[in-house]
mmCIF file of C-alpha atoms in Angstrom:
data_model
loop_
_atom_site.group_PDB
_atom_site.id
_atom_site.type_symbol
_atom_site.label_atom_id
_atom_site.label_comp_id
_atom_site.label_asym_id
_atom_site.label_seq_id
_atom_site.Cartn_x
_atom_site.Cartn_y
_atom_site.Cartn_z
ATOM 1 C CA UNK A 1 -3.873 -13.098 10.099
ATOM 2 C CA UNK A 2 -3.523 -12.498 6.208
ATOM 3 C CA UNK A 3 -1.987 -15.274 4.233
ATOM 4 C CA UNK A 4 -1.897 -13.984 0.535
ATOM 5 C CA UNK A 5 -1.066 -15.887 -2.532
ATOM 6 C CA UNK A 6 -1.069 -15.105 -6.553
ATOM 7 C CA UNK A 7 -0.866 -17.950 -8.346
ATOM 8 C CA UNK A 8 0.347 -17.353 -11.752
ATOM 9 C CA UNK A 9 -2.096 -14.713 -13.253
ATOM 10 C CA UNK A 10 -2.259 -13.423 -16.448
ATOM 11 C CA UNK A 11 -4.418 -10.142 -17.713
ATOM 12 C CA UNK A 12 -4.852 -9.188 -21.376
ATOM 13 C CA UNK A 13 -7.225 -5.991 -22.635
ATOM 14 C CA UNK A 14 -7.639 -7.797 -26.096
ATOM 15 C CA UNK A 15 -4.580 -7.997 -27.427
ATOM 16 C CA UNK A 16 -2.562 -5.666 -24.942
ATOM 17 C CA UNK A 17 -1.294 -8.231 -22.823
ATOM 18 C CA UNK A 18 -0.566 -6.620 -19.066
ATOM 19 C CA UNK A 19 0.281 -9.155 -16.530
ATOM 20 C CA UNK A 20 2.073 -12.647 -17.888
ATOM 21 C CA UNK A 21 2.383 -14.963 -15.036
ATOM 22 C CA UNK A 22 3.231 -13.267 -11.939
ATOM 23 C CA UNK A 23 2.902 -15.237 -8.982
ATOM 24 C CA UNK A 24 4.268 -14.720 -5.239
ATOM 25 C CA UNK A 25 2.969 -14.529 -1.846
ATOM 26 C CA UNK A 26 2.302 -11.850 1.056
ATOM 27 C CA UNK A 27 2.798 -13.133 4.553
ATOM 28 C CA UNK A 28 1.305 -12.130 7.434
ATOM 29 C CA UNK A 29 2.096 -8.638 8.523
ATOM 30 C CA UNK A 30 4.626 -7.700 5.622
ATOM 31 C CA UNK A 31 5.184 -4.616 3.984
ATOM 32 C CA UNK A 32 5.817 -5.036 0.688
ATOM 33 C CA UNK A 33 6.356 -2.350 -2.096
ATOM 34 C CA UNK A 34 6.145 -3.478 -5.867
ATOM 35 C CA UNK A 35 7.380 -1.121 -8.206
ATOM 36 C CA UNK A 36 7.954 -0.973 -12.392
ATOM 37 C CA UNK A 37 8.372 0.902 -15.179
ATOM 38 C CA UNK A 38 5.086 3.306 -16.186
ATOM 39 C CA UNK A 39 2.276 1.280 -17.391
ATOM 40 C CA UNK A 40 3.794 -2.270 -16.206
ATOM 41 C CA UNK A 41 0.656 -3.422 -14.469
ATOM 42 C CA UNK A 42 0.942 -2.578 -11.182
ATOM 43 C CA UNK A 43 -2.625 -1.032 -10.336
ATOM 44 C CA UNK A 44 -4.240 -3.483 -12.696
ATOM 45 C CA UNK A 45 -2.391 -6.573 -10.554
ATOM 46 C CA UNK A 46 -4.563 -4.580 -7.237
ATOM 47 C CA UNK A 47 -8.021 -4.432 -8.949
ATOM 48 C CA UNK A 48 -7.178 -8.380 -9.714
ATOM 49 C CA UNK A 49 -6.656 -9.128 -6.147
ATOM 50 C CA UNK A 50 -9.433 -6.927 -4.980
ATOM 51 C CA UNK A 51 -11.707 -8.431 -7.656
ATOM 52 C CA UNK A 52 -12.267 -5.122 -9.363
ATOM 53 C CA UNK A 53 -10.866 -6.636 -12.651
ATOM 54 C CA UNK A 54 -11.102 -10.431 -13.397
ATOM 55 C CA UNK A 55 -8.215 -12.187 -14.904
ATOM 56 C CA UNK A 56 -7.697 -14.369 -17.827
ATOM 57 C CA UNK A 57 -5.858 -16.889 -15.944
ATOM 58 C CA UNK A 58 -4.349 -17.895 -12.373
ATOM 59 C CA UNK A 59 -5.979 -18.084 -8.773
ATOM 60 C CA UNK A 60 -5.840 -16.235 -6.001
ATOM 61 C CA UNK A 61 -6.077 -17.267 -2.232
ATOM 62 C CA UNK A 62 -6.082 -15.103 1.143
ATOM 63 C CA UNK A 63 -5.440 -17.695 4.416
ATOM 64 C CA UNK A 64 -5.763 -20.695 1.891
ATOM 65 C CA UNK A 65 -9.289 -19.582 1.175
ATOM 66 C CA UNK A 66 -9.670 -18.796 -2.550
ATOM 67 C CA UNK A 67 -11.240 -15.373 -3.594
ATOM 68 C CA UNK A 68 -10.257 -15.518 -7.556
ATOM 69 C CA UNK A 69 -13.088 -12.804 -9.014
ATOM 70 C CA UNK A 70 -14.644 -11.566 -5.232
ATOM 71 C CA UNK A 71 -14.238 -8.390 -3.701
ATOM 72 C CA UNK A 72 -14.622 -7.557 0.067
ATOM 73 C CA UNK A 73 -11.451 -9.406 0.902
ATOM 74 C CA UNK A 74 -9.123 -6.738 0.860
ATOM 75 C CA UNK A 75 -9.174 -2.814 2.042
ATOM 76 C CA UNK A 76 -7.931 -0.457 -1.271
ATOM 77 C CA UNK A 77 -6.408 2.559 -0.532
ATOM 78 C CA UNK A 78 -6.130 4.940 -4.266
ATOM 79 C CA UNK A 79 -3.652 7.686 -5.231
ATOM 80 C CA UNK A 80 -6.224 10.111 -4.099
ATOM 81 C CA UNK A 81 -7.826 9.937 -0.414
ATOM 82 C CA UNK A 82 -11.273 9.254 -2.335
ATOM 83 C CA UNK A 83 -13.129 10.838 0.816
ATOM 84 C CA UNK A 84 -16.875 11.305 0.656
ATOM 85 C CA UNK A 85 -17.207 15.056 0.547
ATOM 86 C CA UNK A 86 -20.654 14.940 2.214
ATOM 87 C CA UNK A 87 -19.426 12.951 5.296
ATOM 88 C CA UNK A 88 -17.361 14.005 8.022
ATOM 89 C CA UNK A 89 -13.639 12.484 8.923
ATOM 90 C CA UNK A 90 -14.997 10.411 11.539
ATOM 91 C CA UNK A 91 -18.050 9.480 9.405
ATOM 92 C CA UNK A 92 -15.431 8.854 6.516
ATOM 93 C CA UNK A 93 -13.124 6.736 8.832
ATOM 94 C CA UNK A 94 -15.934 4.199 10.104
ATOM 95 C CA UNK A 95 -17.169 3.585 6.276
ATOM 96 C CA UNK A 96 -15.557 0.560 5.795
ATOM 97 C CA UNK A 97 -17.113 -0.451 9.617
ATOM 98 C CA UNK A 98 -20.144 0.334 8.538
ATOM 99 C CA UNK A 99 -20.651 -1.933 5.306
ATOM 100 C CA UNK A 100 -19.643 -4.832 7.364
ATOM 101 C CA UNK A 101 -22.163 -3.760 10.075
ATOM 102 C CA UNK A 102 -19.367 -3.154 12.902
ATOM 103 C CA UNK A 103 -18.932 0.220 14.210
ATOM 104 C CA UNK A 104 -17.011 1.550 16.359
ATOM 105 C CA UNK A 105 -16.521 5.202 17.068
ATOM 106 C CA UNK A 106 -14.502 5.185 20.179
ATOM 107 C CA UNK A 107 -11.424 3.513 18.243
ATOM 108 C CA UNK A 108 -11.783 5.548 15.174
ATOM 109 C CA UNK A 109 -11.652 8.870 17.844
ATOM 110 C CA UNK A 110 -8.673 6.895 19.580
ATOM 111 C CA UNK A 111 -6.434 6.443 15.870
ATOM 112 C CA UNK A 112 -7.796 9.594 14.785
ATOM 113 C CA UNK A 113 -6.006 10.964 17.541
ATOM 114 C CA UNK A 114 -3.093 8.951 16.882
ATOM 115 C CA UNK A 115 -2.719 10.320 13.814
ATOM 116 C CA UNK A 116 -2.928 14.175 15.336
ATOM 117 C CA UNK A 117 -6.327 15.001 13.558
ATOM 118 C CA UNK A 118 -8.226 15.259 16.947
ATOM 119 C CA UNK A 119 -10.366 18.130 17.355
ATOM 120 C CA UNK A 120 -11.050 17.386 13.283
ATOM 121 C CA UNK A 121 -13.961 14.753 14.021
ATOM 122 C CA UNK A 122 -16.404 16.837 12.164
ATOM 123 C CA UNK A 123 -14.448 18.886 9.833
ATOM 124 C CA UNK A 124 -15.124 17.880 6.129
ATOM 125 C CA UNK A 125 -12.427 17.030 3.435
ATOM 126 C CA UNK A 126 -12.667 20.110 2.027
ATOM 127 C CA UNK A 127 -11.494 21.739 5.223
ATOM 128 C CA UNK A 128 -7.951 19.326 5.403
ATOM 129 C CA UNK A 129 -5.255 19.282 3.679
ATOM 130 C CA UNK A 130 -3.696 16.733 1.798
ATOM 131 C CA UNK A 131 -1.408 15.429 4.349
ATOM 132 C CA UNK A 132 -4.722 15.080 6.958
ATOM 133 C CA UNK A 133 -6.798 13.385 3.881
ATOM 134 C CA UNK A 134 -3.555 10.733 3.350
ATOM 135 C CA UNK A 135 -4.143 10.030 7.019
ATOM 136 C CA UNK A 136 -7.661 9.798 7.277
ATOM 137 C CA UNK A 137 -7.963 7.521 3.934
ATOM 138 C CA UNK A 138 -5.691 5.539 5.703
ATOM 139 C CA UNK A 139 -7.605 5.360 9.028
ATOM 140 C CA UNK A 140 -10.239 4.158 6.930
ATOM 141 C CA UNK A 141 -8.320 1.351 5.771
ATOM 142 C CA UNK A 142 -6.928 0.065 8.771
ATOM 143 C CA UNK A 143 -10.727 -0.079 10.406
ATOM 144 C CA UNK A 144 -12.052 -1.879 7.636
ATOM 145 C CA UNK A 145 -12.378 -5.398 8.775
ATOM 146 C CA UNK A 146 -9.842 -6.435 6.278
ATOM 147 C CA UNK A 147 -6.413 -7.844 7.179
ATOM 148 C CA UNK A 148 -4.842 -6.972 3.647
ATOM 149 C CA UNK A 149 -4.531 -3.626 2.433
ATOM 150 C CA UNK A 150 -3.306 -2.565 -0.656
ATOM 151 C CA UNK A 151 -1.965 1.069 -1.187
ATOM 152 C CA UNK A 152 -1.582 2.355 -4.606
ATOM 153 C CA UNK A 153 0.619 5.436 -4.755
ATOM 154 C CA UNK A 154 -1.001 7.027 -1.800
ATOM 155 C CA UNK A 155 1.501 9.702 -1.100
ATOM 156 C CA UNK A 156 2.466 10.612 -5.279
ATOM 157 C CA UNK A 157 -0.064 13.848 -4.980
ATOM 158 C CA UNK A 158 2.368 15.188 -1.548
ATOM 159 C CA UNK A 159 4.918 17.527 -1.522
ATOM 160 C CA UNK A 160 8.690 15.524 -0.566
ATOM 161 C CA UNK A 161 8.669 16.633 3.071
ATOM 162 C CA UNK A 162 4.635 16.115 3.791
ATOM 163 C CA UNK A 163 5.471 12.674 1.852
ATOM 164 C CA UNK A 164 8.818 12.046 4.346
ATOM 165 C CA UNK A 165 5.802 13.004 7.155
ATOM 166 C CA UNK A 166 3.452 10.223 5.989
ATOM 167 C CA UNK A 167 5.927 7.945 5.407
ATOM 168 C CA UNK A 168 6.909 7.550 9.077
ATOM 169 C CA UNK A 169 3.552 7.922 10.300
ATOM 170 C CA UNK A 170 2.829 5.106 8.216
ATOM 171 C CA UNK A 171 5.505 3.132 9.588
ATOM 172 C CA UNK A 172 4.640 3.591 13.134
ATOM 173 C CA UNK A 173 1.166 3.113 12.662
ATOM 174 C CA UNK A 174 1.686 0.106 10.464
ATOM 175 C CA UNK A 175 4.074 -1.502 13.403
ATOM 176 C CA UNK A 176 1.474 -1.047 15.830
ATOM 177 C CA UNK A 177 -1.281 -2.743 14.036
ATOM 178 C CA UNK A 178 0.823 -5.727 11.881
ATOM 179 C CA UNK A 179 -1.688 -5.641 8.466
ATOM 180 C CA UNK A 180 -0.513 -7.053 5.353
ATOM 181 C CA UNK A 181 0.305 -4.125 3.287
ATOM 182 C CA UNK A 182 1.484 -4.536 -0.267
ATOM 183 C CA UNK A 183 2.085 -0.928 -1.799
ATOM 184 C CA UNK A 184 2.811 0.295 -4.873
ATOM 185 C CA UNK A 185 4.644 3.293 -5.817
ATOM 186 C CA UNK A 186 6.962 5.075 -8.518
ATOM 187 C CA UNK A 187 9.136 6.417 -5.665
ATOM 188 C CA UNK A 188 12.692 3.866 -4.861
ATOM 189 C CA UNK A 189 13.460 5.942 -2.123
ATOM 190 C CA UNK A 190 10.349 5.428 -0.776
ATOM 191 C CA UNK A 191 9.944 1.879 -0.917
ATOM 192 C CA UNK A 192 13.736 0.911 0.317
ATOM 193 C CA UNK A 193 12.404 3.187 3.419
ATOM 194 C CA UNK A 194 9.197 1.576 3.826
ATOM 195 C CA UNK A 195 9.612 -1.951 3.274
ATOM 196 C CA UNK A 196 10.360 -5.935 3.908
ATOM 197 C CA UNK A 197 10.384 -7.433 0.857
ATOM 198 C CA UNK A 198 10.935 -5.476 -3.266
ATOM 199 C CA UNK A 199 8.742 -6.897 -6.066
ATOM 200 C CA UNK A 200 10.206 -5.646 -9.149
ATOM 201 C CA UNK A 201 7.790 -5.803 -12.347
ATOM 202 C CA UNK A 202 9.099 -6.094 -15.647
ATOM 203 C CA UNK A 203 7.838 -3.692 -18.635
ATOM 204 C CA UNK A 204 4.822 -4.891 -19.768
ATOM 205 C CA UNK A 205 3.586 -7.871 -20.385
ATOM 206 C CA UNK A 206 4.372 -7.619 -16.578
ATOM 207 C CA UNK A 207 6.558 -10.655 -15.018
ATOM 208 C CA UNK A 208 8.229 -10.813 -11.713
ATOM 209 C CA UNK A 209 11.805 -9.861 -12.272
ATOM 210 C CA UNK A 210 13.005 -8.889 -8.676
ATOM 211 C CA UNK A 211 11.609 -10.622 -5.120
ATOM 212 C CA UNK A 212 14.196 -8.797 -2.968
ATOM 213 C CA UNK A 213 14.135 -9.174 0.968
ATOM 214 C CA UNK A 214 15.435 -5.694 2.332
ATOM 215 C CA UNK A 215 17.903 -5.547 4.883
ATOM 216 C CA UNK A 216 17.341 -2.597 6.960
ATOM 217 C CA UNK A 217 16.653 -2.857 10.651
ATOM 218 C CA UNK A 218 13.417 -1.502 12.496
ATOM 219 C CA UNK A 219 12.546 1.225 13.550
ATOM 220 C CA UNK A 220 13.613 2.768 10.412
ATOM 221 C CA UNK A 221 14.975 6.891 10.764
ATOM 222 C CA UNK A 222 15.705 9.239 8.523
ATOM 223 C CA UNK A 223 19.344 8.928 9.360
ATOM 224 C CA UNK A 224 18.606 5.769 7.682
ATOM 225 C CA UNK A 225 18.476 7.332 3.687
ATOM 226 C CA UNK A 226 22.344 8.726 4.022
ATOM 227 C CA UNK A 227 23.843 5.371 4.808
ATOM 228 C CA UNK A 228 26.243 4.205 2.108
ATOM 229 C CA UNK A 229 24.470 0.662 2.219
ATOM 230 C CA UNK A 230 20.763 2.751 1.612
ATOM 231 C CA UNK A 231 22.330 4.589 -1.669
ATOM 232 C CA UNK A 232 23.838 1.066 -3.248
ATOM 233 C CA UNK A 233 20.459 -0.206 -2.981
ATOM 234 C CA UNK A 234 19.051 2.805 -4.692
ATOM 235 C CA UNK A 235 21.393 2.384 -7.474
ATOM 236 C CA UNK A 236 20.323 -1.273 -7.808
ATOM 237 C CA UNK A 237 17.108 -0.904 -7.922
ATOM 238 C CA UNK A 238 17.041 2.382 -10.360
ATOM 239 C CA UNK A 239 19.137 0.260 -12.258
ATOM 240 C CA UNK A 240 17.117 -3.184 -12.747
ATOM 241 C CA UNK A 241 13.852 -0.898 -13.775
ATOM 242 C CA UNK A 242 15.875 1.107 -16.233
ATOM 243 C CA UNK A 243 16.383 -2.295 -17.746
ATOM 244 C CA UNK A 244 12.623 -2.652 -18.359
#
């Protein structure tokens, strides 16, 4: 179960103020993409929550238990797979195991295998591409003991039909295991595809301008992006970030 609330936070580098009061919550199991105009906050608002950054103001709770300014509560996922070259995939996978002294090798074969990378146990990253590193990042992530994980851009560095690829692996994998995911991306297409709820950042100083609850039924196809319904909600949402 993952429960999480922001509570009005607010994050200023002297006197660049970034994040002005943005406050919602992430219930258990949803998918939730928050996207905003370049530089509006969005992977500062993730090192808040993950306790990488403190904030000036505001509180922040997972399952009613508050974590303001503590890390280890949440599994981070970056733009790039962030692998340890001198580890193997399955070494890689059970990191986040490991530092909370539970490991457990016969899953991490069982979603490596889920995810097709099989037979790639003891390759190293520099031996994958960047499709297999996107998968084995995010391996990592869901075997962390964590029930929250935050994505930031992990698919930005693929090419549109190795992206389309992860996308729906993500989905399916996702499904299967129910964690919180809040993700953030540049990509509208993307995130109509992806998720349950919208969080639409304002330029910065970054408020909440948008909570949207998206309509689209699961399982979500491909078939799903030429609908006339999918392409109205692209327009609003291209439209209400042009805005700033």
């Amino acid at each position: 179960m993952s429960e999480l609330v922001i509570d009005r936070i607010y994050k200023s580098f002297g006197a660049d103020q970034v994040l002005h009061d943005v406050s919602f919550a992430a219930h258990d199991g949803e998918f939730i993409s928050i996207l905003g105009p370049s530089g509006s906050g969005k992977s500062t608002l993730f090192k808040v929550i993950g306790g990488i950054t403190r904030q000036d103001a505001g509180e922040i709770y997972i399952n009613g238990e508050r974590i303001t300014g503590k890390s280890g509560y949440i599994s981070y996922m970056p733009q790039s797979a962030a692998l340890m070259p001198w580890r193997t995939v399955l070494d890689n996978v059970l990191l986040g195991q490991e530092i909370a002294g539970k490991r457990d090798p016969a899953k991490a074969v069982k979603m490596l295998e889920r995810a097709g990378l099989i037979g790639y146990e003891k390759r190293f990253p520099h031996q994958l591409s960047g499709g297999m590193k996107q998968r084995v990042s995010f391996i990592r992530s869901l075997l962390s003991p964590q029930t929250l994980i935050c994505l930031d851009e992990p698919f930005s560095a693929l090419d549109e039909f190795t992206r389309f690829d992860m996308q729906k692996w993500l989905l399916s994998i996702w499904q299967e295991y129910s964690k919180t995911i809040l993700f953030v991306t540049h990509n509208i297409e993307e995130a109509l595809f992806l998720s349950d709820r919208l969080i639409i950042l304002s330029a910065k100083p970054a408020e909440i301008k948008r909570d949207w609850q998206i309509p689209f039924e699961r399982p979500r196809t491909e078939q799903l992006l030429y609908t006339n319904e999918f392409l109205q909600w692209k327009k609003m949402v291209y439209e209400e970030i042009k805005q700033g």
